[in-house]
Amino acid sequence: EVQLLESGGGLVQPGGSLRLSCAGSGFTFSSYAMTWVRQAPGKGLEWVSVISASGGTIYSADSVKGRFTISRDNSKNSLFLQMNSLRAEDTALYYCAKGLYTVTTYYFDYWGQGTLITVSS
Amino acid sequence: DIQMTQSPSSVSASVGDRVTITCRASQGISSWLAWYQQKPGKAPNLLIYAASTLQSGVPSRFSGSGSGTDFTLTISSLQPEDFATYYCQQTNSFPLTFGGGTKVEIK
């Protein structure tokens, strides 16, 4: 059974940093692109960043470029999101999700339960 | 960036109704489109990808169509478990973008 488990969320002050983790199991983690998608309270979905299976290709939304960094450790079946210079508008539930196929596509078939980031003083 | 516009933003329907949700891209995206269902307090669930391919395990009452800029998600006979919010997502180019969502509510 495919499982994705996010962790690392919490309350942080504006300008602060957090590192999110996503542990994958039940599939060959190193074969799939992975992504982070966020959802502000009561709002829609916003794509944040994606990383290829090997980690060699990364794309990010303009809203987080220069502040957030996606990475992965395939030896540990783990995905990360380093979040720096956090702003109030980054407050959201952050989901990690798995690419649908081993061939790079950007459809996401399994999602974690999300981890909540609250940026507030 | 490609903007994805969904309509309506909400729809009230009864069990057994046929429901159609539209998603329009601000520029052509071929068939690079997915539909997701999200229930309150839950993660999104992939329903359809490549505009019309039903994801494994998704009931056949869900169908998708369209290409280029105009796309449709149809639920042929609404079931109680289908009351949720639906999102389209384009994967033609970065940044990946989602529509604003369509909430399907009980009439």
Coordinates of N, CA and C in Angstrom, one line a residue:
Chain A
E1 N 0.8 -1.2 0.0 CA 0.0 0.0 0.0 C 0.9 1.3 0.0
V2 N 0.6 2.1 -0.9 CA 1.3 3.4 -1.0 C 1.0 4.3 0.2
Q3 N 2.0 4.8 0.8 CA 1.7 5.7 1.9 C 2.7 6.9 1.8
L4 N 2.2 8.1 2.1 CA 3.0 9.3 2.2 C 2.7 10.0 3.5
L5 N 3.7 10.2 4.3 CA 3.5 10.8 5.6 C 4.3 12.1 5.8
E6 N 3.7 13.2 5.8 CA 4.4 14.5 6.0 C 4.6 14.8 7.5
S7 N 5.6 15.5 7.8 CA 5.9 16.0 9.1 C 6.7 17.3 9.0
G8 N 6.8 17.9 10.2 CA 7.6 19.1 10.3 C 6.8 20.4 10.4
G9 N 5.5 20.3 10.3 CA 4.7 21.5 10.3 C 4.7 22.1 11.7
G10 N 4.1 23.3 11.8 CA 4.0 24.0 13.1 C 3.8 25.5 12.9
L11 N 3.9 26.2 14.1 CA 3.8 27.6 14.1 C 5.2 28.2 14.0
V12 N 5.3 29.2 13.2 CA 6.6 29.9 13.0 C 6.4 31.3 12.8
Q13 N 7.3 32.1 13.3 CA 7.2 33.6 13.1 C 7.6 34.0 11.7
P14 N 7.0 35.1 11.3 CA 7.4 35.7 9.9 C 8.9 35.8 9.9
G15 N 9.5 35.4 8.7 CA 10.9 35.5 8.6 C 11.6 34.2 9.0
G16 N 10.9 33.3 9.6 CA 11.5 32.1 10.2 C 11.6 31.0 9.1
S17 N 12.1 29.9 9.5 CA 12.4 28.7 8.7 C 11.7 27.5 9.2
L18 N 11.4 26.6 8.3 CA 10.9 25.2 8.7 C 11.4 24.3 7.6
R19 N 11.5 23.0 8.0 CA 11.9 22.0 7.0 C 10.8 20.9 7.1
L20 N 10.1 20.7 6.0 CA 9.1 19.7 5.9 C 9.7 18.4 5.4
S21 N 9.2 17.3 5.9 CA 9.6 16.0 5.4 C 8.4 15.2 4.9
C22 N 8.6 14.3 4.0 CA 7.6 13.4 3.5 C 8.2 12.0 3.3
A23 N 7.7 11.1 4.1 CA 8.3 9.7 4.0 C 7.4 8.9 3.2
G24 N 7.9 8.2 2.1 CA 7.2 7.4 1.2 C 7.4 5.9 1.5
S25 N 6.4 5.1 1.3 CA 6.5 3.7 1.5 C 5.5 3.0 0.6
G26 N 5.7 1.7 0.3 CA 4.8 1.0 -0.5 C 5.0 1.1 -2.0
F27 N 6.0 1.8 -2.4 CA 6.4 2.0 -3.9 C 7.9 2.2 -4.0
T28 N 8.4 2.2 -5.2 CA 9.8 2.4 -5.5 C 10.0 3.9 -5.5
F29 N 10.3 4.5 -4.4 CA 10.3 5.9 -4.2 C 11.2 6.6 -5.3
S30 N 12.4 6.0 -5.6 CA 13.4 6.6 -6.4 C 12.9 6.6 -7.9
S31 N 11.8 6.0 -8.2 CA 11.3 6.0 -9.6 C 10.3 7.0 -10.0
Y32 N 9.9 7.8 -9.0 CA 8.8 8.7 -9.3 C 9.1 10.2 -8.9
A33 N 8.7 11.1 -9.8 CA 8.7 12.5 -9.4 C 7.8 12.7 -8.2
M34 N 8.1 13.7 -7.4 CA 7.4 14.1 -6.2 C 7.1 15.6 -6.2
T35 N 6.1 15.9 -5.5 CA 5.7 17.3 -5.5 C 5.2 17.8 -4.2
W36 N 5.2 19.1 -3.9 CA 4.5 19.7 -2.8 C 3.4 20.6 -3.4
V37 N 2.3 20.5 -2.8 CA 1.1 21.3 -3.1 C 0.6 21.9 -1.8
R38 N 0.1 23.1 -1.8 CA -0.4 23.7 -0.5 C -1.8 24.2 -0.7
Q39 N -2.5 24.3 0.5 CA -3.8 24.8 0.5 C -4.0 25.7 1.7
A40 N -4.2 26.9 1.4 CA -4.5 27.9 2.5 C -5.9 27.6 3.1
P41 N -6.1 27.9 4.4 CA -7.4 27.6 5.0 C -8.6 28.1 4.2
G42 N -9.4 27.2 3.8 CA -10.6 27.6 3.1 C -10.4 27.9 1.7
K43 N -9.2 27.7 1.1 CA -8.9 28.1 -0.2 C -8.6 26.9 -1.1
G44 N -8.3 27.2 -2.4 CA -8.0 26.1 -3.3 C -6.6 25.6 -3.2
L45 N -6.3 24.7 -4.2 CA -4.9 24.1 -4.3 C -4.0 25.0 -5.0
E46 N -2.7 25.1 -4.5 CA -1.7 25.8 -5.1 C -0.4 24.9 -5.2
W47 N 0.0 24.7 -6.4 CA 1.3 23.9 -6.6 C 2.5 24.7 -6.1
V48 N 3.4 24.1 -5.4 CA 4.6 24.7 -4.9 C 5.9 24.4 -5.6
S49 N 6.1 23.1 -5.7 CA 7.4 22.7 -6.3 C 7.4 21.2 -6.7
V50 N 8.2 20.8 -7.6 CA 8.3 19.4 -8.1 C 9.7 19.0 -8.3
I51 N 10.0 17.8 -8.0 CA 11.4 17.3 -8.2 C 11.3 16.0 -9.0
S52 N 12.2 15.8 -9.9 CA 12.2 14.6 -10.7 C 12.6 13.4 -9.9
A53 N 12.5 12.2 -10.4 CA 12.8 11.0 -9.7 C 14.3 11.0 -9.2
S54 N 15.2 11.4 -10.1 CA 16.6 11.4 -9.7 C 17.0 12.6 -8.8
G55 N 16.1 13.6 -8.8 CA 16.4 14.9 -8.1 C 17.2 15.9 -9.0
G56 N 17.4 15.5 -10.3 CA 18.2 16.4 -11.1 C 17.4 17.5 -11.7
T57 N 16.1 17.4 -11.7 CA 15.2 18.5 -12.3 C 14.2 19.0 -11.3
I58 N 14.2 20.3 -11.1 CA 13.3 20.9 -10.1 C 12.6 22.1 -10.8
Y59 N 11.4 22.2 -10.5 CA 10.6 23.4 -10.8 C 9.9 23.9 -9.6
S60 N 9.7 25.3 -9.5 CA 9.0 25.8 -8.4 C 8.2 27.0 -8.8
A61 N 7.1 27.2 -8.0 CA 6.3 28.4 -8.3 C 7.0 29.7 -8.0
D62 N 6.7 30.7 -8.7 CA 7.4 32.0 -8.5 C 7.2 32.5 -7.1
S63 N 6.1 32.2 -6.5 CA 5.8 32.7 -5.1 C 6.7 32.1 -4.1
V64 N 7.4 31.1 -4.4 CA 8.3 30.5 -3.4 C 9.8 30.4 -3.9
K65 N 10.0 30.8 -5.1 CA 11.4 30.8 -5.6 C 12.3 31.7 -4.8
G66 N 13.5 31.1 -4.5 CA 14.5 31.8 -3.7 C 14.2 31.7 -2.2
R67 N 13.1 31.2 -1.8 CA 12.8 31.0 -0.4 C 12.6 29.5 0.0
F68 N 12.0 28.7 -0.9 CA 11.7 27.3 -0.6 C 12.6 26.5 -1.5
T69 N 13.1 25.4 -1.0 CA 13.9 24.4 -1.8 C 13.4 23.0 -1.6
I70 N 13.1 22.4 -2.7 CA 12.7 21.0 -2.6 C 13.9 20.1 -2.8
S71 N 13.9 19.0 -2.1 CA 15.0 18.0 -2.3 C 14.5 16.6 -1.9
R72 N 15.3 15.6 -2.2 CA 14.9 14.3 -1.9 C 16.1 13.4 -1.5
D73 N 15.9 12.4 -0.7 CA 16.9 11.4 -0.4 C 16.4 10.1 -0.8
N74 N 16.7 9.6 -1.9 CA 16.1 8.3 -2.4 C 16.6 7.1 -1.5
S75 N 17.7 7.2 -0.9 CA 18.2 6.2 0.0 C 17.3 6.0 1.2
K76 N 16.6 7.1 1.5 CA 15.8 7.1 2.7 C 14.3 7.3 2.4
N77 N 14.0 7.2 1.1 CA 12.6 7.3 0.6 C 11.9 8.5 1.2
S78 N 12.6 9.6 1.1 CA 12.2 10.9 1.7 C 12.2 12.1 0.8
L79 N 11.3 12.9 0.9 CA 11.1 14.2 0.2 C 11.2 15.3 1.3
F80 N 11.8 16.4 0.9 CA 11.9 17.5 1.8 C 11.5 18.8 1.2
L81 N 11.1 19.8 2.0 CA 10.9 21.2 1.6 C 11.5 22.1 2.6
Q82 N 12.6 22.7 2.3 CA 13.2 23.7 3.2 C 12.5 25.0 2.9
M83 N 11.9 25.6 3.9 CA 11.2 26.8 3.8 C 11.8 27.9 4.6
N84 N 12.3 28.9 3.9 CA 13.0 30.1 4.6 C 12.2 31.3 4.3
S85 N 12.5 32.4 5.1 CA 11.9 33.7 4.9 C 10.4 33.6 4.8
L86 N 9.8 32.8 5.8 CA 8.4 32.5 5.7 C 7.5 33.8 5.9
R87 N 6.4 33.8 5.2 CA 5.5 35.0 5.2 C 4.1 34.5 5.7
A88 N 3.3 35.4 6.1 CA 2.0 35.1 6.5 C 1.2 34.3 5.4
E89 N 1.4 34.7 4.2 CA 0.7 34.1 3.1 C 1.2 32.7 2.8
D90 N 2.2 32.2 3.5 CA 2.6 30.8 3.3 C 1.8 29.9 4.2
T91 N 1.0 30.5 5.1 CA 0.2 29.7 6.0 C -0.7 28.8 5.2
A92 N -0.6 27.5 5.4 CA -1.4 26.5 4.6 C -1.1 25.1 5.1
L93 N -1.9 24.2 4.6 CA -1.7 22.8 4.7 C -0.9 22.4 3.5
Y94 N 0.3 21.7 3.8 CA 1.2 21.4 2.8 C 1.1 19.8 2.5
Y95 N 0.8 19.5 1.3 CA 0.7 18.1 0.9 C 1.9 17.7 0.1
C96 N 2.4 16.5 0.3 CA 3.3 15.9 -0.7 C 2.5 14.9 -1.5
A97 N 2.9 14.7 -2.7 CA 2.2 13.8 -3.6 C 3.2 13.1 -4.6
K98 N 2.8 12.0 -5.0 CA 3.6 11.1 -5.9 C 3.2 11.2 -7.3
G99 N 4.1 11.2 -8.2 CA 3.8 11.2 -9.6 C 3.1 9.9 -10.1
L100 N 2.3 10.0 -11.1 CA 1.5 8.9 -11.5 C 2.3 7.8 -12.1
Y101 N 3.3 8.1 -13.0 CA 4.0 7.1 -13.7 C 5.5 7.3 -13.5
T102 N 6.3 6.3 -13.7 CA 7.8 6.4 -13.7 C 8.3 7.3 -14.8
V103 N 7.6 7.3 -15.9 CA 7.9 8.3 -16.9 C 7.4 9.6 -16.4
T104 N 8.2 10.6 -16.5 CA 7.9 11.9 -15.9 C 6.6 12.5 -16.4
T105 N 5.6 12.5 -15.6 CA 4.4 13.3 -15.8 C 4.1 14.0 -14.6
Y106 N 3.2 14.9 -14.6 CA 2.9 15.8 -13.5 C 1.5 15.6 -13.0
Y107 N 1.0 14.4 -13.2 CA -0.3 14.0 -12.5 C 0.1 13.3 -11.3
F108 N -0.7 13.5 -10.2 CA -0.3 13.0 -8.9 C -1.3 12.1 -8.3
D109 N -1.0 10.8 -8.1 CA -2.0 9.8 -7.8 C -2.1 9.5 -6.3
Y110 N -1.1 9.7 -5.5 CA -1.2 9.5 -4.1 C -0.7 10.7 -3.4
W111 N -1.5 11.1 -2.3 CA -1.2 12.3 -1.6 C -1.1 11.9 -0.1
G112 N -0.3 12.7 0.6 CA -0.2 12.5 2.1 C -1.4 13.2 2.7
Q113 N -1.5 13.2 4.0 CA -2.6 13.8 4.7 C -2.4 15.3 5.0
G114 N -1.1 15.7 4.7 CA -0.8 17.1 4.9 C -0.2 17.5 6.2
T115 N 0.6 18.5 6.2 CA 1.1 19.1 7.5 C 0.9 20.6 7.5
L116 N 0.4 21.1 8.6 CA 0.0 22.5 8.6 C 1.1 23.4 9.1
I117 N 1.3 24.5 8.3 CA 2.2 25.5 8.6 C 1.4 26.8 8.9
T118 N 1.7 27.4 10.0 CA 1.1 28.6 10.4 C 2.2 29.7 10.6
V119 N 2.2 30.7 9.9 CA 3.2 31.8 10.0 C 2.5 33.0 10.6
S120 N 2.9 33.2 11.9 CA 2.3 34.3 12.6 C 3.2 34.7 13.8
S121 N 3.1 36.0 14.2 CA 3.8 36.4 15.3 C 3.0 36.4 16.6
Chain B
D1 N 2.0 32.5 -17.3 CA 1.4 31.4 -16.6 C 0.1 31.1 -17.2
I2 N -0.3 29.8 -17.2 CA -1.6 29.4 -17.7 C -2.6 29.5 -16.6
Q3 N -3.7 30.3 -16.8 CA -4.8 30.4 -15.9 C -5.8 29.4 -16.2
M4 N -6.3 28.7 -15.1 CA -7.4 27.7 -15.3 C -8.6 28.3 -14.6
T5 N -9.7 28.4 -15.4 CA -10.9 28.9 -14.9 C -12.0 27.9 -14.9
Q6 N -12.5 27.6 -13.7 CA -13.6 26.6 -13.6 C -14.9 27.3 -13.4
S7 N -15.9 26.6 -14.0 CA -17.3 27.1 -13.8 C -18.2 25.9 -13.7
P8 N -19.3 26.0 -12.9 CA -19.5 27.1 -12.0 C -18.6 26.9 -10.8
S9 N -18.6 27.9 -9.9 CA -17.8 27.7 -8.6 C -18.5 26.8 -7.6
S10 N -19.8 26.7 -7.8 CA -20.6 25.8 -7.0 C -21.8 25.4 -7.7
V11 N -22.3 24.2 -7.4 CA -23.5 23.7 -8.0 C -24.3 22.8 -7.0
S12 N -25.6 23.0 -7.0 CA -26.4 22.2 -6.1 C -27.1 21.2 -7.0
A13 N -27.0 20.0 -6.6 CA -27.6 18.9 -7.3 C -28.2 17.8 -6.4
S14 N -29.0 17.0 -7.0 CA -29.6 15.9 -6.2 C -29.0 14.5 -6.7
V15 N -29.1 13.6 -5.8 CA -28.6 12.2 -6.1 C -29.3 11.8 -7.4
G16 N -28.5 11.2 -8.3 CA -29.0 10.8 -9.6 C -28.9 11.8 -10.7
D17 N -28.6 13.1 -10.4 CA -28.5 14.1 -11.4 C -27.2 13.9 -12.2
R18 N -27.2 14.4 -13.4 CA -26.0 14.5 -14.2 C -25.4 15.9 -13.9
V19 N -24.1 15.9 -13.6 CA -23.4 17.1 -13.3 C -22.3 17.3 -14.2
T20 N -22.2 18.6 -14.7 CA -21.1 18.9 -15.7 C -20.3 20.1 -15.1
I21 N -19.0 20.0 -15.1 CA -18.1 21.0 -14.6 C -17.2 21.4 -15.7
T22 N -17.0 22.7 -15.9 CA -16.1 23.1 -17.1 C -14.8 23.8 -16.5
C23 N -13.8 23.5 -17.3 CA -12.5 24.1 -17.0 C -11.9 24.7 -18.3
R24 N -11.6 26.0 -18.2 CA -11.0 26.6 -19.4 C -9.6 27.1 -19.1
A25 N -8.7 26.8 -20.0 CA -7.3 27.2 -19.9 C -7.1 28.5 -20.7
S26 N -6.2 29.4 -20.2 CA -6.0 30.7 -20.8 C -5.2 30.6 -22.1
Q27 N -4.6 29.4 -22.3 CA -4.0 29.1 -23.6 C -4.0 27.6 -23.8
G28 N -3.8 27.1 -25.0 CA -3.9 25.7 -25.4 C -3.0 24.9 -24.6
I29 N -3.5 23.8 -24.0 CA -2.7 22.8 -23.2 C -2.9 21.4 -23.8
S30 N -3.3 21.3 -25.0 CA -3.5 19.9 -25.6 C -4.4 19.2 -24.7
S31 N -4.0 18.0 -24.3 CA -4.8 17.2 -23.3 C -4.1 17.0 -22.0
W32 N -3.2 18.0 -21.7 CA -2.5 17.9 -20.4 C -3.3 18.4 -19.2
L33 N -4.3 17.7 -18.9 CA -5.3 18.1 -17.9 C -5.7 17.0 -17.0
A34 N -5.7 17.3 -15.7 CA -6.2 16.3 -14.7 C -7.4 16.9 -13.9
W35 N -8.2 16.0 -13.4 CA -9.3 16.4 -12.5 C -9.1 15.6 -11.2
Y36 N -9.3 16.4 -10.1 CA -9.2 15.8 -8.7 C -10.4 16.1 -8.0
Q37 N -10.7 15.2 -7.1 CA -11.9 15.3 -6.1 C -11.3 15.5 -4.7
Q38 N -11.8 16.5 -4.0 CA -11.4 16.7 -2.6 C -12.6 16.7 -1.7
K39 N -12.6 15.9 -0.7 CA -13.7 15.9 0.3 C -13.1 16.7 1.5
P40 N -14.0 17.2 2.3 CA -13.6 18.1 3.5 C -12.6 17.3 4.4
G41 N -11.5 17.9 4.7 CA -10.6 17.3 5.6 C -9.7 16.2 5.0
K42 N -9.8 16.0 3.7 CA -9.1 15.0 3.1 C -8.2 15.5 2.0
A43 N -7.2 14.7 1.6 CA -6.3 15.1 0.5 C -7.1 14.9 -0.9
P44 N -6.6 15.6 -1.9 CA -7.2 15.4 -3.2 C -7.0 14.0 -3.7
N45 N -7.9 13.6 -4.6 CA -7.9 12.3 -5.2 C -8.0 12.4 -6.7
L46 N -7.0 11.8 -7.4 CA -6.9 11.9 -8.8 C -8.1 11.1 -9.4
L47 N -8.9 11.8 -10.2 CA -10.0 11.1 -10.9 C -9.7 10.8 -12.4
I48 N -9.2 11.8 -13.1 CA -9.0 11.7 -14.5 C -7.7 12.4 -14.9
Y49 N -6.9 11.8 -15.8 CA -5.7 12.5 -16.3 C -5.7 12.4 -17.8
A50 N -4.8 13.2 -18.4 CA -4.8 13.3 -19.9 C -6.1 13.6 -20.4
A51 N -6.8 14.4 -19.7 CA -8.2 15.0 -20.1 C -9.3 14.0 -20.0
S52 N -9.0 12.7 -20.4 CA -10.1 11.8 -20.5 C -9.9 10.3 -20.0
T53 N -8.7 10.1 -19.4 CA -8.3 8.8 -19.0 C -8.7 8.6 -17.5
L54 N -9.6 7.6 -17.3 CA -10.1 7.4 -15.9 C -9.0 6.7 -15.1
Q55 N -8.7 7.3 -13.9 CA -7.7 6.7 -13.0 C -8.2 5.4 -12.5
S56 N -7.3 4.4 -12.3 CA -7.7 3.1 -11.8 C -8.5 3.3 -10.5
G57 N -9.6 2.5 -10.4 CA -10.4 2.5 -9.2 C -11.5 3.6 -9.1
V58 N -11.5 4.5 -10.1 CA -12.5 5.6 -10.1 C -13.7 5.1 -10.8
P59 N -14.9 5.3 -10.2 CA -16.1 4.8 -10.9 C -16.4 5.3 -12.3
S60 N -17.0 4.5 -13.1 CA -17.2 4.9 -14.5 C -18.2 6.0 -14.7
R61 N -18.9 6.4 -13.6 CA -19.8 7.5 -13.8 C -19.1 8.8 -14.0
F62 N -17.8 8.8 -13.7 CA -17.0 10.0 -13.9 C -16.4 9.9 -15.3
S63 N -16.4 11.0 -16.1 CA -15.8 11.0 -17.4 C -15.2 12.4 -17.7
G64 N -14.2 12.5 -18.5 CA -13.6 13.8 -18.8 C -13.5 13.9 -20.4
S65 N -13.6 15.1 -20.8 CA -13.5 15.3 -22.3 C -12.8 16.7 -22.5
G66 N -12.5 16.9 -23.8 CA -11.9 18.2 -24.1 C -10.5 18.1 -24.5
S67 N -10.0 19.2 -25.2 CA -8.6 19.4 -25.6 C -8.4 20.8 -26.0
G68 N -7.2 21.3 -25.9 CA -6.9 22.6 -26.3 C -7.2 23.6 -25.1
T69 N -8.3 24.2 -25.1 CA -8.6 25.2 -24.0 C -9.8 24.8 -23.2
D70 N -10.7 24.0 -23.7 CA -11.9 23.7 -23.0 C -12.1 22.3 -22.6
F71 N -12.4 22.1 -21.4 CA -12.5 20.7 -20.8 C -13.7 20.6 -19.9
T72 N -14.2 19.3 -19.8 CA -15.4 19.1 -19.1 C -15.2 17.8 -18.2
L73 N -15.7 17.9 -17.0 CA -15.8 16.7 -16.1 C -17.3 16.5 -16.0
T74 N -17.7 15.3 -16.2 CA -19.1 14.9 -16.1 C -19.3 13.8 -15.1
I75 N -20.2 13.9 -14.2 CA -20.7 12.9 -13.3 C -22.0 12.4 -13.8
S76 N -22.2 11.2 -14.3 CA -23.4 10.9 -15.1 C -24.6 10.7 -14.2
S77 N -24.4 10.2 -13.0 CA -25.5 10.0 -12.0 C -24.9 10.2 -10.6
L78 N -25.1 11.4 -10.1 CA -24.5 11.8 -8.8 C -24.8 10.9 -7.7
Q79 N -23.8 10.4 -7.0 CA -24.0 9.6 -5.8 C -23.7 10.3 -4.5
P80 N -24.2 9.9 -3.4 CA -24.0 10.6 -2.1 C -22.5 10.9 -1.8
E81 N -21.7 9.9 -2.2 CA -20.2 10.1 -1.9 C -19.5 11.1 -2.9
D82 N -20.3 11.6 -3.9 CA -19.6 12.5 -4.8 C -19.7 14.0 -4.4
F83 N -20.4 14.2 -3.3 CA -20.5 15.6 -2.9 C -19.1 16.0 -2.3
A84 N -18.5 17.0 -3.0 CA -17.1 17.3 -2.8 C -16.7 18.5 -3.6
T85 N -15.5 18.9 -3.5 CA -15.0 20.0 -4.4 C -14.1 19.3 -5.5
Y86 N -14.2 19.8 -6.7 CA -13.5 19.3 -7.8 C -12.5 20.4 -8.4
Y87 N -11.3 19.9 -8.7 CA -10.3 20.9 -9.2 C -9.8 20.3 -10.5
C88 N -9.5 21.2 -11.5 CA -8.8 20.8 -12.7 C -7.3 21.3 -12.5
Q89 N -6.4 20.7 -13.2 CA -5.0 21.0 -13.1 C -4.4 20.9 -14.4
Q90 N -3.6 21.9 -14.9 CA -2.9 21.7 -16.2 C -1.5 21.3 -15.9
T91 N -1.0 20.4 -16.8 CA 0.4 20.0 -16.7 C 1.1 20.2 -18.0
N92 N 0.6 21.1 -18.8 CA 1.3 21.4 -20.0 C 2.6 22.2 -19.8
S93 N 2.6 23.1 -18.9 CA 3.8 23.9 -18.7 C 3.9 24.4 -17.2
F94 N 5.1 24.8 -16.8 CA 5.3 25.3 -15.5 C 5.1 26.8 -15.5
P95 N 4.5 27.3 -14.4 CA 4.1 26.6 -13.2 C 2.8 25.8 -13.4
L96 N 2.8 24.6 -12.8 CA 1.6 23.9 -12.8 C 0.5 24.7 -12.1
T97 N -0.7 24.7 -12.7 CA -1.8 25.5 -12.1 C -3.1 24.7 -12.0
F98 N -3.8 25.1 -10.9 CA -5.1 24.5 -10.6 C -6.2 25.5 -10.9
G99 N -7.4 25.0 -11.2 CA -8.5 25.8 -11.2 C -8.9 26.2 -9.8
G100 N -9.9 27.1 -9.7 CA -10.3 27.6 -8.4 C -11.2 26.6 -7.7
G101 N -11.7 25.6 -8.3 CA -12.5 24.6 -7.7 C -14.0 24.8 -7.9
T102 N -14.7 23.7 -7.9 CA -16.2 23.6 -8.0 C -16.7 22.8 -6.9
K103 N -17.5 23.4 -6.1 CA -18.1 22.7 -5.0 C -19.4 22.1 -5.4
V104 N -19.6 20.8 -5.3 CA -20.8 20.1 -5.6 C -21.6 19.9 -4.3
E105 N -22.7 20.5 -4.2 CA -23.5 20.5 -2.9 C -24.8 19.8 -3.1
I106 N -25.3 19.3 -2.0 CA -26.6 18.6 -2.0 C -27.7 19.6 -2.1
K107 N -28.6 19.3 -3.1 CA -29.8 20.2 -3.3 C -30.9 19.9 -2.3

